[in-house]
């Protein structure tokens, strides 16, 4: 009945999933720095991911209908939209994350961080023109202390 109740319910699932996610991320980090010749360590890290991934994914997926229900009640709830962006990205559904981030950008058109995050998502989806446009928008809105890193990001994307 209330969007805050649905957001709270989603938060319970996401809080339960967080320790599992930390375990996954640690194992992924180990994989990223382990030489391919260290097959025992690679197997151990892959086994660790395989052990927690299903439970983590199930908990995160339980949060999605709660977040969707909250958005049905209040489609402009910034906190819910932000959580939906993160959740969809974690689940690997970048197009869905982009849709929610675009809605967030419509609501918070003057928030430089929203535009930076949207640029990151467009970049992940390999949509360079949109990534550059969003990064430039972020740069235009950003405070002075964020300008240098955003200029570097725009340049990295291939923008001027």
PDB file of C-alpha atoms in Angstrom, residues 7-153:
ATOM      1  CA  UNK A   7      11.251  -0.325  -0.401  1.00  0.00           C
ATOM      2  CA  UNK A   8      11.852  -1.556   3.145  1.00  0.00           C
ATOM      3  CA  UNK A   9      10.912  -5.105   2.160  1.00  0.00           C
ATOM      4  CA  UNK A  10      13.348  -4.932  -0.770  1.00  0.00           C
ATOM      5  CA  UNK A  11      16.029  -3.608   1.558  1.00  0.00           C
ATOM      6  CA  UNK A  12      15.658  -6.671   3.777  1.00  0.00           C
ATOM      7  CA  UNK A  13      16.410  -8.993   0.852  1.00  0.00           C
ATOM      8  CA  UNK A  14      19.283  -6.827  -0.360  1.00  0.00           C
ATOM      9  CA  UNK A  15      20.772  -6.637   3.137  1.00  0.00           C
ATOM     10  CA  UNK A  16      20.615 -10.424   3.392  1.00  0.00           C
ATOM     11  CA  UNK A  17      22.313 -10.690  -0.007  1.00  0.00           C
ATOM     12  CA  UNK A  18      25.153  -8.279   0.773  1.00  0.00           C
ATOM     13  CA  UNK A  19      27.490 -10.672   2.661  1.00  0.00           C
ATOM     14  CA  UNK A  20      27.099 -13.170  -0.174  1.00  0.00           C
ATOM     15  CA  UNK A  21      27.847 -10.432  -2.682  1.00  0.00           C
ATOM     16  CA  UNK A  22      31.012  -9.483  -0.781  1.00  0.00           C
ATOM     17  CA  UNK A  23      32.108 -13.113  -0.914  1.00  0.00           C
ATOM     18  CA  UNK A  24      31.421 -13.186  -4.682  1.00  0.00           C
ATOM     19  CA  UNK A  25      33.325  -9.962  -5.269  1.00  0.00           C
ATOM     20  CA  UNK A  26      36.324 -11.160  -3.265  1.00  0.00           C
ATOM     21  CA  UNK A  27      36.454 -14.356  -5.301  1.00  0.00           C
ATOM     22  CA  UNK A  28      36.141 -12.371  -8.536  1.00  0.00           C
ATOM     23  CA  UNK A  29      38.981 -10.125  -7.397  1.00  0.00           C
ATOM     24  CA  UNK A  30      41.132 -13.188  -6.738  1.00  0.00           C
ATOM     25  CA  UNK A  31      40.339 -14.441 -10.245  1.00  0.00           C
ATOM     26  CA  UNK A  32      41.328 -11.120 -11.770  1.00  0.00           C
ATOM     27  CA  UNK A  33      44.815 -11.140 -10.225  1.00  0.00           C
ATOM     28  CA  UNK A  34      45.611 -14.857 -10.217  1.00  0.00           C
ATOM     29  CA  UNK A  35      47.914 -16.083 -12.974  1.00  0.00           C
ATOM     30  CA  UNK A  36      46.218 -18.571 -15.300  1.00  0.00           C
ATOM     31  CA  UNK A  37      48.877 -21.100 -14.397  1.00  0.00           C
ATOM     32  CA  UNK A  38      47.636 -21.250 -10.785  1.00  0.00           C
ATOM     33  CA  UNK A  39      44.794 -23.621 -11.593  1.00  0.00           C
ATOM     34  CA  UNK A  40      44.223 -24.630  -7.964  1.00  0.00           C
ATOM     35  CA  UNK A  41      43.611 -21.041  -6.874  1.00  0.00           C
ATOM     36  CA  UNK A  42      41.398 -20.397  -9.908  1.00  0.00           C
ATOM     37  CA  UNK A  43      39.337 -23.484  -9.141  1.00  0.00           C
ATOM     38  CA  UNK A  44      39.013 -22.451  -5.497  1.00  0.00           C
ATOM     39  CA  UNK A  45      37.783 -18.971  -6.479  1.00  0.00           C
ATOM     40  CA  UNK A  46      35.349 -20.365  -9.060  1.00  0.00           C
ATOM     41  CA  UNK A  47      34.036 -22.847  -6.501  1.00  0.00           C
ATOM     42  CA  UNK A  48      33.535 -20.019  -4.010  1.00  0.00           C
ATOM     43  CA  UNK A  49      31.517 -18.047  -6.558  1.00  0.00           C
ATOM     44  CA  UNK A  50      29.477 -21.103  -7.520  1.00  0.00           C
ATOM     45  CA  UNK A  51      28.699 -21.782  -3.854  1.00  0.00           C
ATOM     46  CA  UNK A  52      27.177 -18.342  -3.152  1.00  0.00           C
ATOM     47  CA  UNK A  53      25.946 -17.143  -6.548  1.00  0.00           C
ATOM     48  CA  UNK A  54      22.569 -18.960  -6.590  1.00  0.00           C
ATOM     49  CA  UNK A  55      21.600 -17.843  -3.090  1.00  0.00           C
ATOM     50  CA  UNK A  56      22.802 -14.272  -3.734  1.00  0.00           C
ATOM     51  CA  UNK A  57      20.915 -14.086  -7.043  1.00  0.00           C
ATOM     52  CA  UNK A  58      17.722 -15.486  -5.469  1.00  0.00           C
ATOM     53  CA  UNK A  59      17.768 -12.868  -2.719  1.00  0.00           C
ATOM     54  CA  UNK A  60      18.417 -10.005  -5.132  1.00  0.00           C
ATOM     55  CA  UNK A  61      15.681 -11.256  -7.452  1.00  0.00           C
ATOM     56  CA  UNK A  62      13.241 -11.301  -4.506  1.00  0.00           C
ATOM     57  CA  UNK A  63      13.906  -7.577  -4.084  1.00  0.00           C
ATOM     58  CA  UNK A  64      12.952  -6.728  -7.684  1.00  0.00           C
ATOM     59  CA  UNK A  65       9.151  -7.252  -7.393  1.00  0.00           C
ATOM     60  CA  UNK A  66       9.171  -5.224  -4.167  1.00  0.00           C
ATOM     61  CA  UNK A  67      10.974  -2.379  -5.913  1.00  0.00           C
ATOM     62  CA  UNK A  68       8.626  -2.626  -8.908  1.00  0.00           C
ATOM     63  CA  UNK A  69       5.615  -2.486  -6.568  1.00  0.00           C
ATOM     64  CA  UNK A  70       7.080   0.593  -4.865  1.00  0.00           C
ATOM     65  CA  UNK A  71       7.473   2.251  -8.257  1.00  0.00           C
ATOM     66  CA  UNK A  72       3.882   1.434  -9.177  1.00  0.00           C
ATOM     67  CA  UNK A  73       2.797   3.313  -6.072  1.00  0.00           C
ATOM     68  CA  UNK A  74       5.268   6.181  -6.541  1.00  0.00           C
ATOM     69  CA  UNK A  75       6.996   6.186  -9.948  1.00  0.00           C
ATOM     70  CA  UNK A  76       9.160   9.178  -9.009  1.00  0.00           C
ATOM     71  CA  UNK A  77      10.669   7.783  -5.821  1.00  0.00           C
ATOM     72  CA  UNK A  78      14.333   8.603  -6.342  1.00  0.00           C
ATOM     73  CA  UNK A  79      15.572   6.171  -3.715  1.00  0.00           C
ATOM     74  CA  UNK A  80      13.631   3.280  -5.261  1.00  0.00           C
ATOM     75  CA  UNK A  81      14.746   4.173  -8.783  1.00  0.00           C
ATOM     76  CA  UNK A  82      18.372   4.358  -7.635  1.00  0.00           C
ATOM     77  CA  UNK A  83      18.120   0.977  -5.951  1.00  0.00           C
ATOM     78  CA  UNK A  84      16.523  -0.491  -9.067  1.00  0.00           C
ATOM     79  CA  UNK A  85      19.421   0.793 -11.200  1.00  0.00           C
ATOM     80  CA  UNK A  86      21.965  -0.879  -8.916  1.00  0.00           C
ATOM     81  CA  UNK A  87      19.950  -4.086  -8.611  1.00  0.00           C
ATOM     82  CA  UNK A  88      19.424  -4.496 -12.349  1.00  0.00           C
ATOM     83  CA  UNK A  89      23.068  -3.788 -13.051  1.00  0.00           C
ATOM     84  CA  UNK A  90      24.147  -6.359 -10.461  1.00  0.00           C
ATOM     85  CA  UNK A  91      21.840  -8.923 -12.050  1.00  0.00           C
ATOM     86  CA  UNK A  92      23.439  -8.183 -15.423  1.00  0.00           C
ATOM     87  CA  UNK A  93      20.375  -6.536 -16.985  1.00  0.00           C
ATOM     88  CA  UNK A  94      22.096  -3.384 -18.219  1.00  0.00           C
ATOM     89  CA  UNK A  95      19.215  -2.353 -20.552  1.00  0.00           C
ATOM     90  CA  UNK A  96      16.810  -2.394 -17.577  1.00  0.00           C
ATOM     91  CA  UNK A  97      19.331  -0.480 -15.461  1.00  0.00           C
ATOM     92  CA  UNK A  98      19.558   2.117 -18.235  1.00  0.00           C
ATOM     93  CA  UNK A  99      15.767   2.503 -18.402  1.00  0.00           C
ATOM     94  CA  UNK A 100      15.579   3.183 -14.679  1.00  0.00           C
ATOM     95  CA  UNK A 101      18.606   5.507 -14.822  1.00  0.00           C
ATOM     96  CA  UNK A 102      17.010   7.455 -17.677  1.00  0.00           C
ATOM     97  CA  UNK A 103      13.880   7.915 -15.570  1.00  0.00           C
ATOM     98  CA  UNK A 104      16.071   9.063 -12.707  1.00  0.00           C
ATOM     99  CA  UNK A 105      17.792  11.557 -15.043  1.00  0.00           C
ATOM    100  CA  UNK A 106      14.402  12.942 -16.104  1.00  0.00           C
ATOM    101  CA  UNK A 107      13.461  13.495 -12.465  1.00  0.00           C
ATOM    102  CA  UNK A 108      16.878  14.784 -11.348  1.00  0.00           C
ATOM    103  CA  UNK A 109      17.984  16.539 -14.517  1.00  0.00           C
ATOM    104  CA  UNK A 110      20.386  18.799 -12.599  1.00  0.00           C
ATOM    105  CA  UNK A 111      22.169  16.024 -10.661  1.00  0.00           C
ATOM    106  CA  UNK A 112      25.624  15.525 -12.137  1.00  0.00           C
ATOM    107  CA  UNK A 113      26.069  12.115 -10.444  1.00  0.00           C
ATOM    108  CA  UNK A 114      22.913  10.746 -12.085  1.00  0.00           C
ATOM    109  CA  UNK A 115      24.296  11.713 -15.497  1.00  0.00           C
ATOM    110  CA  UNK A 116      27.733  10.231 -14.690  1.00  0.00           C
ATOM    111  CA  UNK A 117      26.139   6.945 -13.682  1.00  0.00           C
ATOM    112  CA  UNK A 118      24.001   6.950 -16.813  1.00  0.00           C
ATOM    113  CA  UNK A 119      27.143   7.524 -18.884  1.00  0.00           C
ATOM    114  CA  UNK A 120      28.794   4.547 -17.183  1.00  0.00           C
ATOM    115  CA  UNK A 121      25.789   2.368 -18.006  1.00  0.00           C
ATOM    116  CA  UNK A 122      25.703   3.515 -21.636  1.00  0.00           C
ATOM    117  CA  UNK A 123      29.418   2.756 -21.834  1.00  0.00           C
ATOM    118  CA  UNK A 124      28.819  -0.715 -20.387  1.00  0.00           C
ATOM    119  CA  UNK A 125      26.154  -1.217 -23.066  1.00  0.00           C
ATOM    120  CA  UNK A 126      28.706  -0.035 -25.656  1.00  0.00           C
ATOM    121  CA  UNK A 127      26.587   2.946 -26.721  1.00  0.00           C
ATOM    122  CA  UNK A 128      29.437   5.451 -27.060  1.00  0.00           C
ATOM    123  CA  UNK A 129      27.406   8.400 -28.444  1.00  0.00           C
ATOM    124  CA  UNK A 130      24.955   8.283 -25.546  1.00  0.00           C
ATOM    125  CA  UNK A 131      27.771   7.663 -23.061  1.00  0.00           C
ATOM    126  CA  UNK A 132      29.643  10.726 -24.302  1.00  0.00           C
ATOM    127  CA  UNK A 133      26.510  12.901 -24.264  1.00  0.00           C
ATOM    128  CA  UNK A 134      25.633  11.851 -20.705  1.00  0.00           C
ATOM    129  CA  UNK A 135      29.234  12.305 -19.531  1.00  0.00           C
ATOM    130  CA  UNK A 136      29.326  15.802 -21.043  1.00  0.00           C
ATOM    131  CA  UNK A 137      26.040  16.632 -19.330  1.00  0.00           C
ATOM    132  CA  UNK A 138      27.528  15.423 -16.059  1.00  0.00           C
ATOM    133  CA  UNK A 139      30.611  17.554 -16.645  1.00  0.00           C
ATOM    134  CA  UNK A 140      28.450  20.642 -17.269  1.00  0.00           C
ATOM    135  CA  UNK A 141      26.624  20.115 -13.963  1.00  0.00           C
ATOM    136  CA  UNK A 142      29.468  18.871 -11.776  1.00  0.00           C
ATOM    137  CA  UNK A 143      31.063  20.828  -8.949  1.00  0.00           C
ATOM    138  CA  UNK A 144      34.571  22.124  -9.498  1.00  0.00           C
ATOM    139  CA  UNK A 145      36.235  19.313  -7.526  1.00  0.00           C
ATOM    140  CA  UNK A 146      34.751  16.719  -9.921  1.00  0.00           C
ATOM    141  CA  UNK A 147      35.605  18.504 -13.177  1.00  0.00           C
ATOM    142  CA  UNK A 148      39.051  16.969 -13.796  1.00  0.00           C
ATOM    143  CA  UNK A 149      37.956  13.353 -13.363  1.00  0.00           C
ATOM    144  CA  UNK A 150      34.884  13.914 -15.544  1.00  0.00           C
ATOM    145  CA  UNK A 151      36.962  15.601 -18.252  1.00  0.00           C
ATOM    146  CA  UNK A 152      39.246  12.556 -18.228  1.00  0.00           C
ATOM    147  CA  UNK A 153      36.199  10.282 -18.436  1.00  0.00           C
TER     148      UNK A 153
END
